[in-house]
PDB file of C-alpha atoms in Angstrom:
ATOM      1  CA  MET A   1      45.774   1.008   5.481  1.00  0.00           C
ATOM      2  CA  THR A   2      49.508  -0.170   6.487  1.00  0.00           C
ATOM      3  CA  ALA A   3      51.930  -0.392   4.003  1.00  0.00           C
ATOM      4  CA  ARG A   4      53.689  -3.936   4.545  1.00  0.00           C
ATOM      5  CA  LEU A   5      54.424  -6.929   6.563  1.00  0.00           C
ATOM      6  CA  ILE A   6      57.179  -8.157   8.137  1.00  0.00           C
ATOM      7  CA  LEU A   7      57.606 -11.872   8.971  1.00  0.00           C
ATOM      8  CA  ALA A   8      60.033 -11.815  12.103  1.00  0.00           C
ATOM      9  CA  SER A   9      61.605 -14.717  11.993  1.00  0.00           C
ATOM     10  CA  GLY A  10      63.959 -16.798   9.704  1.00  0.00           C
ATOM     11  CA  SER A  11      62.559 -20.233   9.976  1.00  0.00           C
ATOM     12  CA  GLN A  12      62.440 -21.334   6.332  1.00  0.00           C
ATOM     13  CA  ILE A  13      58.806 -23.198   7.022  1.00  0.00           C
ATOM     14  CA  ARG A  14      57.134 -20.112   8.155  1.00  0.00           C
ATOM     15  CA  ARG A  15      57.873 -18.307   5.089  1.00  0.00           C
ATOM     16  CA  GLN A  16      57.004 -21.315   2.805  1.00  0.00           C
ATOM     17  CA  ILE A  17      53.762 -21.127   4.495  1.00  0.00           C
ATOM     18  CA  LEU A  18      53.275 -17.615   4.099  1.00  0.00           C
ATOM     19  CA  GLN A  19      54.479 -18.287   0.676  1.00  0.00           C
ATOM     20  CA  ASP A  20      51.798 -21.019   0.025  1.00  0.00           C
ATOM     21  CA  ALA A  21      48.776 -18.943   0.847  1.00  0.00           C
ATOM     22  CA  GLY A  22      49.888 -16.199  -1.564  1.00  0.00           C
ATOM     23  CA  ILE A  23      51.217 -12.706   0.874  1.00  0.00           C
ATOM     24  CA  GLU A  24      53.252 -10.825   0.453  1.00  0.00           C
ATOM     25  CA  PHE A  25      56.233 -10.319   3.308  1.00  0.00           C
ATOM     26  CA  GLU A  26      59.612  -9.221   3.951  1.00  0.00           C
ATOM     27  CA  ILE A  27      61.788 -10.311   6.494  1.00  0.00           C
ATOM     28  CA  ILE A  28      63.564  -9.331   8.373  1.00  0.00           C
ATOM     29  CA  LYS A  29      64.902 -11.287  11.270  1.00  0.00           C
ATOM     30  CA  SER A  30      64.541 -10.527  15.334  1.00  0.00           C
ATOM     31  CA  ASP A  31      67.599 -11.081  17.478  1.00  0.00           C
ATOM     32  CA  VAL A  32      65.830 -11.410  21.074  1.00  0.00           C
ATOM     33  CA  ASP A  33      68.130 -12.877  22.937  1.00  0.00           C
ATOM     34  CA  GLU A  34      65.804 -16.411  23.629  1.00  0.00           C
ATOM     35  CA  ASP A  35      68.335 -18.351  25.726  1.00  0.00           C
ATOM     36  CA  ALA A  36      68.305 -15.099  27.846  1.00  0.00           C
ATOM     37  CA  LEU A  37      64.309 -14.842  27.706  1.00  0.00           C
ATOM     38  CA  LYS A  38      63.789 -18.507  29.027  1.00  0.00           C
ATOM     39  CA  GLN A  39      66.060 -18.421  32.138  1.00  0.00           C
ATOM     40  CA  GLU A  40      64.542 -15.048  33.192  1.00  0.00           C
ATOM     41  CA  HIS A  41      61.020 -16.574  32.684  1.00  0.00           C
ATOM     42  CA  SER A  42      61.193 -19.396  33.374  1.00  0.00           C
ATOM     43  CA  ALA A  43      58.441 -20.050  35.806  1.00  0.00           C
ATOM     44  CA  LEU A  44      56.475 -19.342  32.506  1.00  0.00           C
ATOM     45  CA  SER A  45      54.047 -22.771  30.927  1.00  0.00           C
ATOM     46  CA  PRO A  46      55.853 -23.982  27.639  1.00  0.00           C
ATOM     47  CA  LEU A  47      51.858 -22.017  25.938  1.00  0.00           C
ATOM     48  CA  ALA A  48      52.861 -18.815  27.592  1.00  0.00           C
ATOM     49  CA  MET A  49      56.406 -19.266  26.905  1.00  0.00           C
ATOM     50  CA  ALA A  50      55.926 -19.751  23.480  1.00  0.00           C
ATOM     51  CA  ALA A  51      53.750 -16.780  23.479  1.00  0.00           C
ATOM     52  CA  LEU A  52      56.780 -14.000  25.012  1.00  0.00           C
ATOM     53  CA  LEU A  53      58.920 -15.514  22.643  1.00  0.00           C
ATOM     54  CA  GLY A  54      56.656 -15.003  19.705  1.00  0.00           C
ATOM     55  CA  GLN A  55      55.507 -11.668  21.221  1.00  0.00           C
ATOM     56  CA  ALA A  56      58.909 -10.504  22.054  1.00  0.00           C
ATOM     57  CA  LYS A  57      60.311 -10.557  18.720  1.00  0.00           C
ATOM     58  CA  ALA A  58      56.806  -8.685  17.545  1.00  0.00           C
ATOM     59  CA  VAL A  59      57.812  -5.999  19.305  1.00  0.00           C
ATOM     60  CA  GLN A  60      61.524  -5.218  18.758  1.00  0.00           C
ATOM     61  CA  VAL A  61      61.261  -5.143  14.780  1.00  0.00           C
ATOM     62  CA  SER A  62      58.098  -3.533  14.895  1.00  0.00           C
ATOM     63  CA  ILE A  63      59.942  -0.823  16.886  1.00  0.00           C
ATOM     64  CA  ARG A  64      62.095  -0.351  14.188  1.00  0.00           C
ATOM     65  CA  HIS A  65      60.011  -0.067  11.931  1.00  0.00           C
ATOM     66  CA  PRO A  66      56.777   1.422  13.321  1.00  0.00           C
ATOM     67  CA  GLU A  67      54.701   1.756  10.250  1.00  0.00           C
ATOM     68  CA  ALA A  68      55.023  -1.885   9.405  1.00  0.00           C
ATOM     69  CA  LEU A  69      52.622  -4.780  10.780  1.00  0.00           C
ATOM     70  CA  VAL A  70      54.805  -7.153  11.974  1.00  0.00           C
ATOM     71  CA  LEU A  71      54.171 -11.071  12.805  1.00  0.00           C
ATOM     72  CA  GLY A  72      56.162 -12.827  15.604  1.00  0.00           C
ATOM     73  CA  ALA A  73      55.869 -16.724  15.201  1.00  0.00           C
ATOM     74  CA  ASP A  74      57.839 -19.596  18.112  1.00  0.00           C
ATOM     75  CA  GLN A  75      56.777 -22.919  19.118  1.00  0.00           C
ATOM     76  CA  THR A  76      57.821 -24.863  21.977  1.00  0.00           C
ATOM     77  CA  MET A  77      57.279 -28.417  22.498  1.00  0.00           C
ATOM     78  CA  GLU A  78      55.962 -29.572  26.410  1.00  0.00           C
ATOM     79  CA  PHE A  79      57.006 -33.248  26.294  1.00  0.00           C
ATOM     80  CA  ASP A  80      56.298 -35.108  30.591  1.00  0.00           C
ATOM     81  CA  GLY A  81      55.418 -31.809  31.876  1.00  0.00           C
ATOM     82  CA  ALA A  82      58.621 -30.364  30.578  1.00  0.00           C
ATOM     83  CA  LEU A  83      59.366 -28.117  28.449  1.00  0.00           C
ATOM     84  CA  LEU A  84      62.339 -28.914  25.943  1.00  0.00           C
ATOM     85  CA  ASP A  85      65.171 -27.149  23.718  1.00  0.00           C
ATOM     86  CA  LYS A  86      66.848 -28.067  19.970  1.00  0.00           C
ATOM     87  CA  LEU A  87      69.656 -30.307  20.703  1.00  0.00           C
ATOM     88  CA  PRO A  88      73.019 -29.562  20.395  1.00  0.00           C
ATOM     89  CA  ARG A  89      74.182 -32.315  18.925  1.00  0.00           C
ATOM     90  CA  ARG A  90      73.358 -34.662  16.822  1.00  0.00           C
ATOM     91  CA  ASP A  91      73.980 -38.308  18.987  1.00  0.00           C
ATOM     92  CA  LEU A  92      71.613 -36.816  21.331  1.00  0.00           C
ATOM     93  CA  ALA A  93      68.814 -37.395  19.379  1.00  0.00           C
ATOM     94  CA  ARG A  94      68.429 -41.326  19.974  1.00  0.00           C
ATOM     95  CA  GLN A  95      68.364 -40.398  23.183  1.00  0.00           C
ATOM     96  CA  ARG A  96      65.465 -38.239  22.355  1.00  0.00           C
ATOM     97  CA  LEU A  97      63.450 -40.287  20.664  1.00  0.00           C
ATOM     98  CA  ALA A  98      64.193 -43.247  21.971  1.00  0.00           C
ATOM     99  CA  ALA A  99      61.989 -41.320  25.152  1.00  0.00           C
ATOM    100  CA  MET A 100      59.760 -39.889  23.310  1.00  0.00           C
ATOM    101  CA  ARG A 101      58.828 -43.185  21.633  1.00  0.00           C
ATOM    102  CA  GLY A 102      55.067 -44.784  22.680  1.00  0.00           C
ATOM    103  CA  GLN A 103      54.292 -41.224  24.158  1.00  0.00           C
ATOM    104  CA  PRO A 104      52.315 -38.183  23.792  1.00  0.00           C
ATOM    105  CA  HIS A 105      53.883 -34.797  23.115  1.00  0.00           C
ATOM    106  CA  GLN A 106      52.891 -31.135  23.024  1.00  0.00           C
ATOM    107  CA  LEU A 107      53.478 -27.905  20.120  1.00  0.00           C
ATOM    108  CA  HIS A 108      53.022 -25.057  21.856  1.00  0.00           C
ATOM    109  CA  ALA A 109      52.052 -22.334  19.192  1.00  0.00           C
ATOM    110  CA  GLY A 110      52.913 -18.152  19.799  1.00  0.00           C
ATOM    111  CA  LEU A 111      51.926 -15.818  17.765  1.00  0.00           C
ATOM    112  CA  THR A 112      51.975 -11.945  17.435  1.00  0.00           C
ATOM    113  CA  LEU A 113      51.277  -9.307  14.866  1.00  0.00           C
ATOM    114  CA  ALA A 114      52.444  -5.952  16.858  1.00  0.00           C
ATOM    115  CA  GLN A 115      53.114  -2.429  15.309  1.00  0.00           C
ATOM    116  CA  ALA A 116      55.135   0.431  16.386  1.00  0.00           C
ATOM    117  CA  GLY A 117      55.955  -1.559  19.492  1.00  0.00           C
ATOM    118  CA  LYS A 118      52.499  -2.723  20.434  1.00  0.00           C
ATOM    119  CA  PRO A 119      50.806  -5.683  19.923  1.00  0.00           C
ATOM    120  CA  VAL A 120      47.633  -5.591  18.530  1.00  0.00           C
ATOM    121  CA  TRP A 121      46.608  -8.686  17.518  1.00  0.00           C
ATOM    122  CA  GLN A 122      48.050 -11.992  19.316  1.00  0.00           C
ATOM    123  CA  HIS A 123      47.475 -16.036  19.430  1.00  0.00           C
ATOM    124  CA  GLN A 124      48.213 -19.719  21.083  1.00  0.00           C
ATOM    125  CA  GLN A 125      47.428 -22.646  19.897  1.00  0.00           C
ATOM    126  CA  SER A 126      48.085 -26.146  21.174  1.00  0.00           C
ATOM    127  CA  SER A 127      48.887 -29.230  19.513  1.00  0.00           C
ATOM    128  CA  THR A 128      49.039 -33.157  20.374  1.00  0.00           C
ATOM    129  CA  LEU A 129      51.430 -35.066  18.048  1.00  0.00           C
ATOM    130  CA  TRP A 130      51.551 -39.087  19.672  1.00  0.00           C
ATOM    131  CA  VAL A 131      54.928 -40.725  18.955  1.00  0.00           C
ATOM    132  CA  ARG A 132      55.082 -44.225  17.689  1.00  0.00           C
ATOM    133  CA  ASP A 133      56.475 -47.570  18.905  1.00  0.00           C
ATOM    134  CA  PHE A 134      58.909 -47.370  16.654  1.00  0.00           C
ATOM    135  CA  SER A 135      61.691 -50.180  16.276  1.00  0.00           C
ATOM    136  CA  ASP A 136      64.948 -50.024  16.932  1.00  0.00           C
ATOM    137  CA  ALA A 137      65.913 -50.554  13.191  1.00  0.00           C
ATOM    138  CA  PHE A 138      63.357 -47.920  12.161  1.00  0.00           C
ATOM    139  CA  LEU A 139      65.677 -45.616  15.386  1.00  0.00           C
ATOM    140  CA  ASP A 140      68.631 -46.493  12.607  1.00  0.00           C
ATOM    141  CA  HIS A 141      67.262 -45.905   9.114  1.00  0.00           C
ATOM    142  CA  TYR A 142      65.612 -42.613  10.579  1.00  0.00           C
ATOM    143  CA  LEU A 143      68.331 -41.234  12.139  1.00  0.00           C
ATOM    144  CA  ALA A 144      70.524 -42.432   9.089  1.00  0.00           C
ATOM    145  CA  GLN A 145      68.310 -40.875   6.838  1.00  0.00           C
ATOM    146  CA  ALA A 146      66.995 -36.757   9.341  1.00  0.00           C
ATOM    147  CA  GLY A 147      70.403 -35.186   9.147  1.00  0.00           C
ATOM    148  CA  ASP A 148      69.442 -31.951  10.094  1.00  0.00           C
ATOM    149  CA  GLU A 149      66.035 -32.088  10.788  1.00  0.00           C
ATOM    150  CA  LEU A 150      67.992 -33.494  13.833  1.00  0.00           C
ATOM    151  CA  THR A 151      69.190 -30.605  15.328  1.00  0.00           C
ATOM    152  CA  ALA A 152      67.052 -27.468  13.446  1.00  0.00           C
ATOM    153  CA  SER A 153      63.501 -28.824  15.949  1.00  0.00           C
ATOM    154  CA  VAL A 154      63.186 -29.532  19.490  1.00  0.00           C
ATOM    155  CA  GLY A 155      61.716 -32.612  18.267  1.00  0.00           C
ATOM    156  CA  ALA A 156      64.796 -34.285  16.410  1.00  0.00           C
ATOM    157  CA  TYR A 157      61.950 -34.121  13.486  1.00  0.00           C
ATOM    158  CA  ALA A 158      60.498 -31.855  10.572  1.00  0.00           C
ATOM    159  CA  PHE A 159      57.127 -32.809  10.322  1.00  0.00           C
ATOM    160  CA  GLU A 160      56.242 -32.000   6.795  1.00  0.00           C
ATOM    161  CA  GLY A 161      58.851 -34.494   5.561  1.00  0.00           C
ATOM    162  CA  LEU A 162      60.950 -38.018   7.093  1.00  0.00           C
ATOM    163  CA  GLY A 163      59.743 -37.428  11.045  1.00  0.00           C
ATOM    164  CA  ALA A 164      56.158 -37.704   9.883  1.00  0.00           C
ATOM    165  CA  GLN A 165      56.753 -41.111  10.023  1.00  0.00           C
ATOM    166  CA  LEU A 166      57.836 -41.020  13.760  1.00  0.00           C
ATOM    167  CA  PHE A 167      53.609 -40.390  14.424  1.00  0.00           C
ATOM    168  CA  ASP A 168      50.347 -42.599  14.830  1.00  0.00           C
ATOM    169  CA  ARG A 169      48.329 -39.496  15.211  1.00  0.00           C
ATOM    170  CA  VAL A 170      47.985 -36.100  15.726  1.00  0.00           C
ATOM    171  CA  ASP A 171      45.610 -33.672  17.644  1.00  0.00           C
ATOM    172  CA  GLY A 172      45.710 -30.373  15.956  1.00  0.00           C
ATOM    173  CA  ASP A 173      46.037 -28.351  13.058  1.00  0.00           C
ATOM    174  CA  PHE A 174      48.975 -28.827  10.398  1.00  0.00           C
ATOM    175  CA  HIS A 175      49.842 -25.483  10.242  1.00  0.00           C
ATOM    176  CA  ALA A 176      50.526 -25.344  13.788  1.00  0.00           C
ATOM    177  CA  VAL A 177      52.385 -28.482  13.980  1.00  0.00           C
ATOM    178  CA  LEU A 178      54.627 -25.992  11.538  1.00  0.00           C
ATOM    179  CA  GLY A 179      54.803 -23.272  14.036  1.00  0.00           C
ATOM    180  CA  LEU A 180      52.673 -21.313  11.671  1.00  0.00           C
ATOM    181  CA  PRO A 181      48.518 -22.140  12.721  1.00  0.00           C
ATOM    182  CA  LEU A 182      47.225 -19.920   8.673  1.00  0.00           C
ATOM    183  CA  LEU A 183      44.058 -19.116   9.195  1.00  0.00           C
ATOM    184  CA  PRO A 184      43.940 -17.827  12.513  1.00  0.00           C
ATOM    185  CA  VAL A 185      47.150 -15.377  10.631  1.00  0.00           C
ATOM    186  CA  LEU A 186      44.552 -14.812   7.437  1.00  0.00           C
ATOM    187  CA  SER A 187      41.988 -14.229   9.574  1.00  0.00           C
ATOM    188  CA  ALA A 188      43.794 -11.552  11.253  1.00  0.00           C
ATOM    189  CA  LEU A 189      45.887  -9.485   8.523  1.00  0.00           C
ATOM    190  CA  ARG A 190      41.700  -9.151   7.097  1.00  0.00           C
ATOM    191  CA  GLN A 191      41.208  -7.513  10.572  1.00  0.00           C
ATOM    192  CA  HIS A 192      44.004  -4.870  10.120  1.00  0.00           C
ATOM    193  CA  GLY A 193      43.395  -4.639   6.347  1.00  0.00           C
ATOM    194  CA  LEU A 194      46.668  -6.731   4.695  1.00  0.00           C
ATOM    195  CA  LEU A 195      43.812  -8.580   3.125  1.00  0.00           C
ATOM    196  CA  THR A 196      40.882  -7.493   0.981  1.00  0.00           C
ATOM    197  CA  SER A 197      38.437  -8.378   3.663  1.00  0.00           C
TER     198      SER A 197
END
């Protein structure tokens, strides 16, 4: 039986999802150079990129902690066929949100459980979100209220908070939209003896 679970991520929302589900784990962030990986593997689809990043995080931390089961997760955003990155400045959020208005985009989650430097379980899941055709007045209000959400996530929103007001419809699992599809993770943890089956 594996002694412990490590989450190889500093994401507050991923931490919260696992805590709310009653999972015992510790956090050891990876130091994977995401930008370098994205450049090196720029031909990958956004879904494949999410899988690659999640795997890289899990494998790197599991090499340093071979006795543990390490969960690595990442999420990418695809809009109009392109892979988007987080915005470096808040003022750029207006342009991105205006371009997304009335349009769908995809969020891709890539997860890996690794042990002793080798993946032992992987999962990918995509969600499609339709941004509503909001008014300029709403956009002004949102930009004034959203704060750090504008640069903390690639879409300039936190779906679990104020960002929910941006949308008309979502095709996908709530936890997958947040970047950590919970039910597949729970199933994998049961299979590997960390949860009672």
